[in-house]
Structure formats: structure tokens, C-alpha cells
Tab-separated table of C-alpha atoms in Angstrom:
chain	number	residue	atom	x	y	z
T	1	UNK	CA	76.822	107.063	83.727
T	2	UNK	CA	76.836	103.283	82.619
T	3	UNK	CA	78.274	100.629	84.650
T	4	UNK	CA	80.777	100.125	82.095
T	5	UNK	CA	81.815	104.161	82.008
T	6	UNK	CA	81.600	103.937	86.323
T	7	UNK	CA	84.147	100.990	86.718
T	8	UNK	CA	86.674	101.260	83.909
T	9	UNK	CA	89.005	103.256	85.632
T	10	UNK	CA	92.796	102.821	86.989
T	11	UNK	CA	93.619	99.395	86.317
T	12	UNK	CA	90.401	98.246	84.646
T	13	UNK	CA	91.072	99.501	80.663
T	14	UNK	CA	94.386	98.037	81.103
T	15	UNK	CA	93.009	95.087	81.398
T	16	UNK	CA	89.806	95.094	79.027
T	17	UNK	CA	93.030	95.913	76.362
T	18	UNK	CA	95.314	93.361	76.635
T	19	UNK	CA	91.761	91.099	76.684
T	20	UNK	CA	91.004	92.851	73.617
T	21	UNK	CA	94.631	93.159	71.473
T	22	UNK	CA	96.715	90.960	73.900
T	23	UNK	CA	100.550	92.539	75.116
T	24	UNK	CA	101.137	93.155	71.394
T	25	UNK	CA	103.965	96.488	70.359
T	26	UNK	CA	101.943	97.498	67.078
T	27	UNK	CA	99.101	99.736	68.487
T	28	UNK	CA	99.795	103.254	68.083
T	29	UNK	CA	99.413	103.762	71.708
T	30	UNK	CA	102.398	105.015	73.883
T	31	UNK	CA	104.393	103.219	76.527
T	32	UNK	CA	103.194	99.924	75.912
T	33	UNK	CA	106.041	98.435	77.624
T	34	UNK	CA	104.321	99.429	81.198
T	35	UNK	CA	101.881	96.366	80.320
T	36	UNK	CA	104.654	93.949	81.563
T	37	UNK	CA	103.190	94.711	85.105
T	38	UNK	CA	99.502	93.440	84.004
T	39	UNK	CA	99.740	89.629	84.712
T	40	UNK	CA	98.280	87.777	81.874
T	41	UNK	CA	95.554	85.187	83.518
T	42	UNK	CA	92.605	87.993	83.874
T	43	UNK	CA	92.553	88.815	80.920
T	44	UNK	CA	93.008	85.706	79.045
T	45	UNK	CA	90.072	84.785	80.978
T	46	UNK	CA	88.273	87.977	79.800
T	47	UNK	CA	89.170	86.995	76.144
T	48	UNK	CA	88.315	83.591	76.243
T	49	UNK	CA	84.425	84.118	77.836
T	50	UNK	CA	84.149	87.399	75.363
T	51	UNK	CA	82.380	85.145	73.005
T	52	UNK	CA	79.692	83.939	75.304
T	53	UNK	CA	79.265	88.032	76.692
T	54	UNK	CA	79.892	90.482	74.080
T	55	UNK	CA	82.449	92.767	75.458
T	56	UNK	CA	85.896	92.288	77.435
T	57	UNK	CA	83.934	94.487	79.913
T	58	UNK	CA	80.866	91.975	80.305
T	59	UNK	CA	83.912	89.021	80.471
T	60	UNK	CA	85.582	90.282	82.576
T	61	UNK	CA	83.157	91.685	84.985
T	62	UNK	CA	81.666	87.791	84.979
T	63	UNK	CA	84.980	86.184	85.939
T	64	UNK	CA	85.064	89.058	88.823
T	65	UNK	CA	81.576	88.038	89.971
T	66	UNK	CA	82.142	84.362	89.651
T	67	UNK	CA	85.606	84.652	91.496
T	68	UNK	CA	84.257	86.240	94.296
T	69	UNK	CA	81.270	84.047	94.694
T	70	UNK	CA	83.969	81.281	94.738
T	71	UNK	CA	85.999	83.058	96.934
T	72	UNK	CA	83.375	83.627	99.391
T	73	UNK	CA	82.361	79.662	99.174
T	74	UNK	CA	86.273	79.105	100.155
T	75	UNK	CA	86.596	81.610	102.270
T	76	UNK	CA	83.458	79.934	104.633
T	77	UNK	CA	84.632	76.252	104.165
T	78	UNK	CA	88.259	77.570	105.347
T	79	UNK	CA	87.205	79.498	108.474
T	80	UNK	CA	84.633	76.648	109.147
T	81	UNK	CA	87.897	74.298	110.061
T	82	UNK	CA	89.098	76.584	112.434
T	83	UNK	CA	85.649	77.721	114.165
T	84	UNK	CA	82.109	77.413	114.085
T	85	UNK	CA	78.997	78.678	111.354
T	86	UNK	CA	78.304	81.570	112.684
T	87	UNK	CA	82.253	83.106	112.698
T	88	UNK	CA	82.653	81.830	109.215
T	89	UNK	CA	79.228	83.662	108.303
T	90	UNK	CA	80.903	86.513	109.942
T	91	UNK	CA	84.227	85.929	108.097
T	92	UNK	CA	82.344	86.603	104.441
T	93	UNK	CA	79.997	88.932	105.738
T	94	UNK	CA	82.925	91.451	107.170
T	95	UNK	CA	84.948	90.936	103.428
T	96	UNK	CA	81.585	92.286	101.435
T	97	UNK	CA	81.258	94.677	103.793
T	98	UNK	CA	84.465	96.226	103.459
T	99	UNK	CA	84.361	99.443	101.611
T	100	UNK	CA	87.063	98.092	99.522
T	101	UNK	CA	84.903	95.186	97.924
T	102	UNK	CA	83.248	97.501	95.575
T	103	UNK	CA	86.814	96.503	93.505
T	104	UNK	CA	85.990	92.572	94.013
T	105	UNK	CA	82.973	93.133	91.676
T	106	UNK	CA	84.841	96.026	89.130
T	107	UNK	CA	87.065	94.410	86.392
T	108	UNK	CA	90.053	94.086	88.309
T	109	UNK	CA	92.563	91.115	89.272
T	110	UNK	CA	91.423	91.026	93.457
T	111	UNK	CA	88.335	88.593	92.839
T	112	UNK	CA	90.315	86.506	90.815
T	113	UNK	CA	93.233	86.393	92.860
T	114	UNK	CA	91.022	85.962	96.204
T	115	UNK	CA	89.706	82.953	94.475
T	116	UNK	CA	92.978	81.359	93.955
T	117	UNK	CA	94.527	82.250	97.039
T	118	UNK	CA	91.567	81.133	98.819
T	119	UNK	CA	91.415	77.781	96.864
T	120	UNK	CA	95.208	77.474	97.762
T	121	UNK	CA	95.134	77.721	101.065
T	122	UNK	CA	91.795	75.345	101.528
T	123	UNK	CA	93.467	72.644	99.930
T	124	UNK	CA	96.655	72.535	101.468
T	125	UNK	CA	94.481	72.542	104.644
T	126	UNK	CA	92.830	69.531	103.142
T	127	UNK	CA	96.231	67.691	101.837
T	128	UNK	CA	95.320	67.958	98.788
T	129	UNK	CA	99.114	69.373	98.065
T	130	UNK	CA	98.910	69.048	93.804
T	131	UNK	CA	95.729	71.068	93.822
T	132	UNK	CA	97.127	74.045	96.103
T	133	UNK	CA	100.559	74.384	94.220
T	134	UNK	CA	98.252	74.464	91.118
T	135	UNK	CA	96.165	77.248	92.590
T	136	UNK	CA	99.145	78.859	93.444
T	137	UNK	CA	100.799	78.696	90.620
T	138	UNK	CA	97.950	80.316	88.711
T	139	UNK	CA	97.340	82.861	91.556
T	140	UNK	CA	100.871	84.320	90.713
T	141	UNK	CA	100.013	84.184	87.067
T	142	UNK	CA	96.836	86.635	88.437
T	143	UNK	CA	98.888	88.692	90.552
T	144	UNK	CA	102.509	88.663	91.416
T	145	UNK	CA	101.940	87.797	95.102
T	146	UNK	CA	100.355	84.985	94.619
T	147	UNK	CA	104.224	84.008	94.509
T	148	UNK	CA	103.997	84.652	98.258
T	149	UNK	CA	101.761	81.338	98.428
T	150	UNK	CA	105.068	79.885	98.899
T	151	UNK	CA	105.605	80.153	102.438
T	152	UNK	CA	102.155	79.102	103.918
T	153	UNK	CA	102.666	76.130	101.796
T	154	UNK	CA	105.723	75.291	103.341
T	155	UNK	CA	104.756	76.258	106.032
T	156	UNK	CA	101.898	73.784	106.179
T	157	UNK	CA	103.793	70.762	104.742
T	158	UNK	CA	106.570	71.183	107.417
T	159	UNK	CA	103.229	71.116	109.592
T	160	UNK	CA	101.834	67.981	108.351
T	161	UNK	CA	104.953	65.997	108.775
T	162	UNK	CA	105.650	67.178	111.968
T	163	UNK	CA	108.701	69.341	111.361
T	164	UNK	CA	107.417	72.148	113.533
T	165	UNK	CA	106.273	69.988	116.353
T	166	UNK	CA	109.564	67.928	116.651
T	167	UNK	CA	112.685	70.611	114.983
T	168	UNK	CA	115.194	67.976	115.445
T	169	UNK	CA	113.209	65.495	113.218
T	170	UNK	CA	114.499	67.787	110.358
T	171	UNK	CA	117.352	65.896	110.525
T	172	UNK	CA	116.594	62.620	110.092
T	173	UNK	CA	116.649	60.724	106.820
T	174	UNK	CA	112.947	59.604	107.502
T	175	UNK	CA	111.875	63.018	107.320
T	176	UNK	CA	113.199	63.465	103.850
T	177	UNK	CA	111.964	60.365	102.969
T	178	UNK	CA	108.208	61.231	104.133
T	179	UNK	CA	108.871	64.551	102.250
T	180	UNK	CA	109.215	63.237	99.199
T	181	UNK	CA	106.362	60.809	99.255
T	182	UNK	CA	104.034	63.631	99.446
């Protein structure tokens, strides 16, 4: 069987359709209204690079490859603040080795959503707090828990201004006032 004919299963036509004919009611196919569960930035990504492959499959199967390559880039440079080379090595090694990760490469939202959740979580490590509510924004428009990005980032921010170190400072005024700033 092709590649194509070996991944495009479960999820993966859903997908390589709405790429194809977006969440549009006129196709003659039935129960188009499940479609509402199929988040909308895979495949928009999928349409918009179908130019430069071919097919939604070829698209989309890029964007899962290039996802998880960044993903795996974040994934190191996150574990590498909390330990050394070798256990963030480890950390990237163990995810492709998981028998799982055969969908990170398939046509699927995981890579994708990796990516962003990845890229979320880096940067609010970093302080950088636009560019993780912006990758978490667009990881829930990839998946709907990327809505769960949420509490991490508050989680972090309470974190950075020393809400979780000091409880009671939660009730000062300069608390708010640092709060806003960021």
C-alpha cells in the first residue's frame, strides 16, 4: 500500500477534506455537522502549502514533519533549563521512541499541537509572555486543549512575580500594579 493509502485513516481524511472543500454544508456527504469537532488551523495550514506540494496529503504530512522537528528543537531547549544535555537528549529521544509517535509523522493535529504547546511553554519560561499567549492561542485553534495552556501560564506569571513564593503579596496593590506592567 502507498503511504498515502497507510496513514489516511481515523482522523486523517477528515482533515485532508476540510483542507480540500473547507467546513462547507453543500457536499453530498452525510453528517457534515460532526466536522465542528475538527479545529480549523491544520488544515488551513494543509490548504495553504497545497500549492507548493500537490496534494492536502503531501501538505499536510509536511506541516506534521516540520511540527515535530520544531517540537523536538523546543522540547530540548525546554528540558535543557531544567537539566543537563544528555537528559534533554533523552527527553526527545524517549518521545520518538514512543510507539505512539508513528501519529506525530501521519496527517494528524499531535505534531502541530506539540509544536505549539511546546513553543508556549518555552517562552513563558523565557518571559517572553506575548509570544506564549500567541502560541497558545493558536494551539487551541489546533486542538481544543491547547485551551488548557491557561493554567501553566498563570501559573508561571504568578511565579515570576513572586505570588507563589510570598501568598500574602497577592494582596497588595504593588502586586497588581507589577501585574499589569507585564
Amino acid at each position: 500500500p502507498s503511504l498515502e493509502s497507510m496513514f489516511s485513516r481515523w482522523d486523517a481524511p477528515h482533515y485532508l477534506d476540510i483542507a480540500k472543500h473547507g467546513y462547507t454544508a453543500d457536499r453530498s456527504q452525510g453528517d457534515l455537522w460532526l466536522f465542528i469537532v475538527f479545529y480549523p488551523l491544520y488544515p488551513a495550514l494543509a490548504a495553504l502549502l497545497k500549492p507548493l506540494f500537490g496534494t492536502e496529503f503531501n501538505a499536510a504530512t509536511f506541516v506534521s514533519w516540520a511540527s515535530l522537528a520544531g517540537a523536538c528543537t523546543l522540547l530540548w531547549k525546554l528540558a535543557c533549563l531544567d537539566s543537563d544535555k544528555p537528559a534533554a537528549n533523552r527527553a526527545v529521544k524517549y518521545l520518538l521512541l514512543f510507539p505512539a509517535a508513528v501519529f506525530l509523522g501521519a496527517p494528524y493535529t499531535e505534531s502541530l499541537f506539540l509544536l505549539l504547546s511546546a513553543l508556549s511553554l518555552y517562552s513563558m519560561r523565557k518571559d517572553r509572555w506575548w509570544l506564549a499567549g500567541l502560541a497558545g492561542f493558536f494551539a487551541a485553534l489546533a486542538r481544543n486543549m491547547g485551551l488548557l495552556l491557561v493554567v501553566p501560564f498563570a501559573v508561571e506569571l504568578l511565579d515570576r512575580l513572586g505570588a507563589l513564593s510570598e501568598p500574602r503579596r497577592l494582596m497588595t496593590g504593588q502586586f497588581w500594579a507589577d501585574f499589569l506592567k507585564r
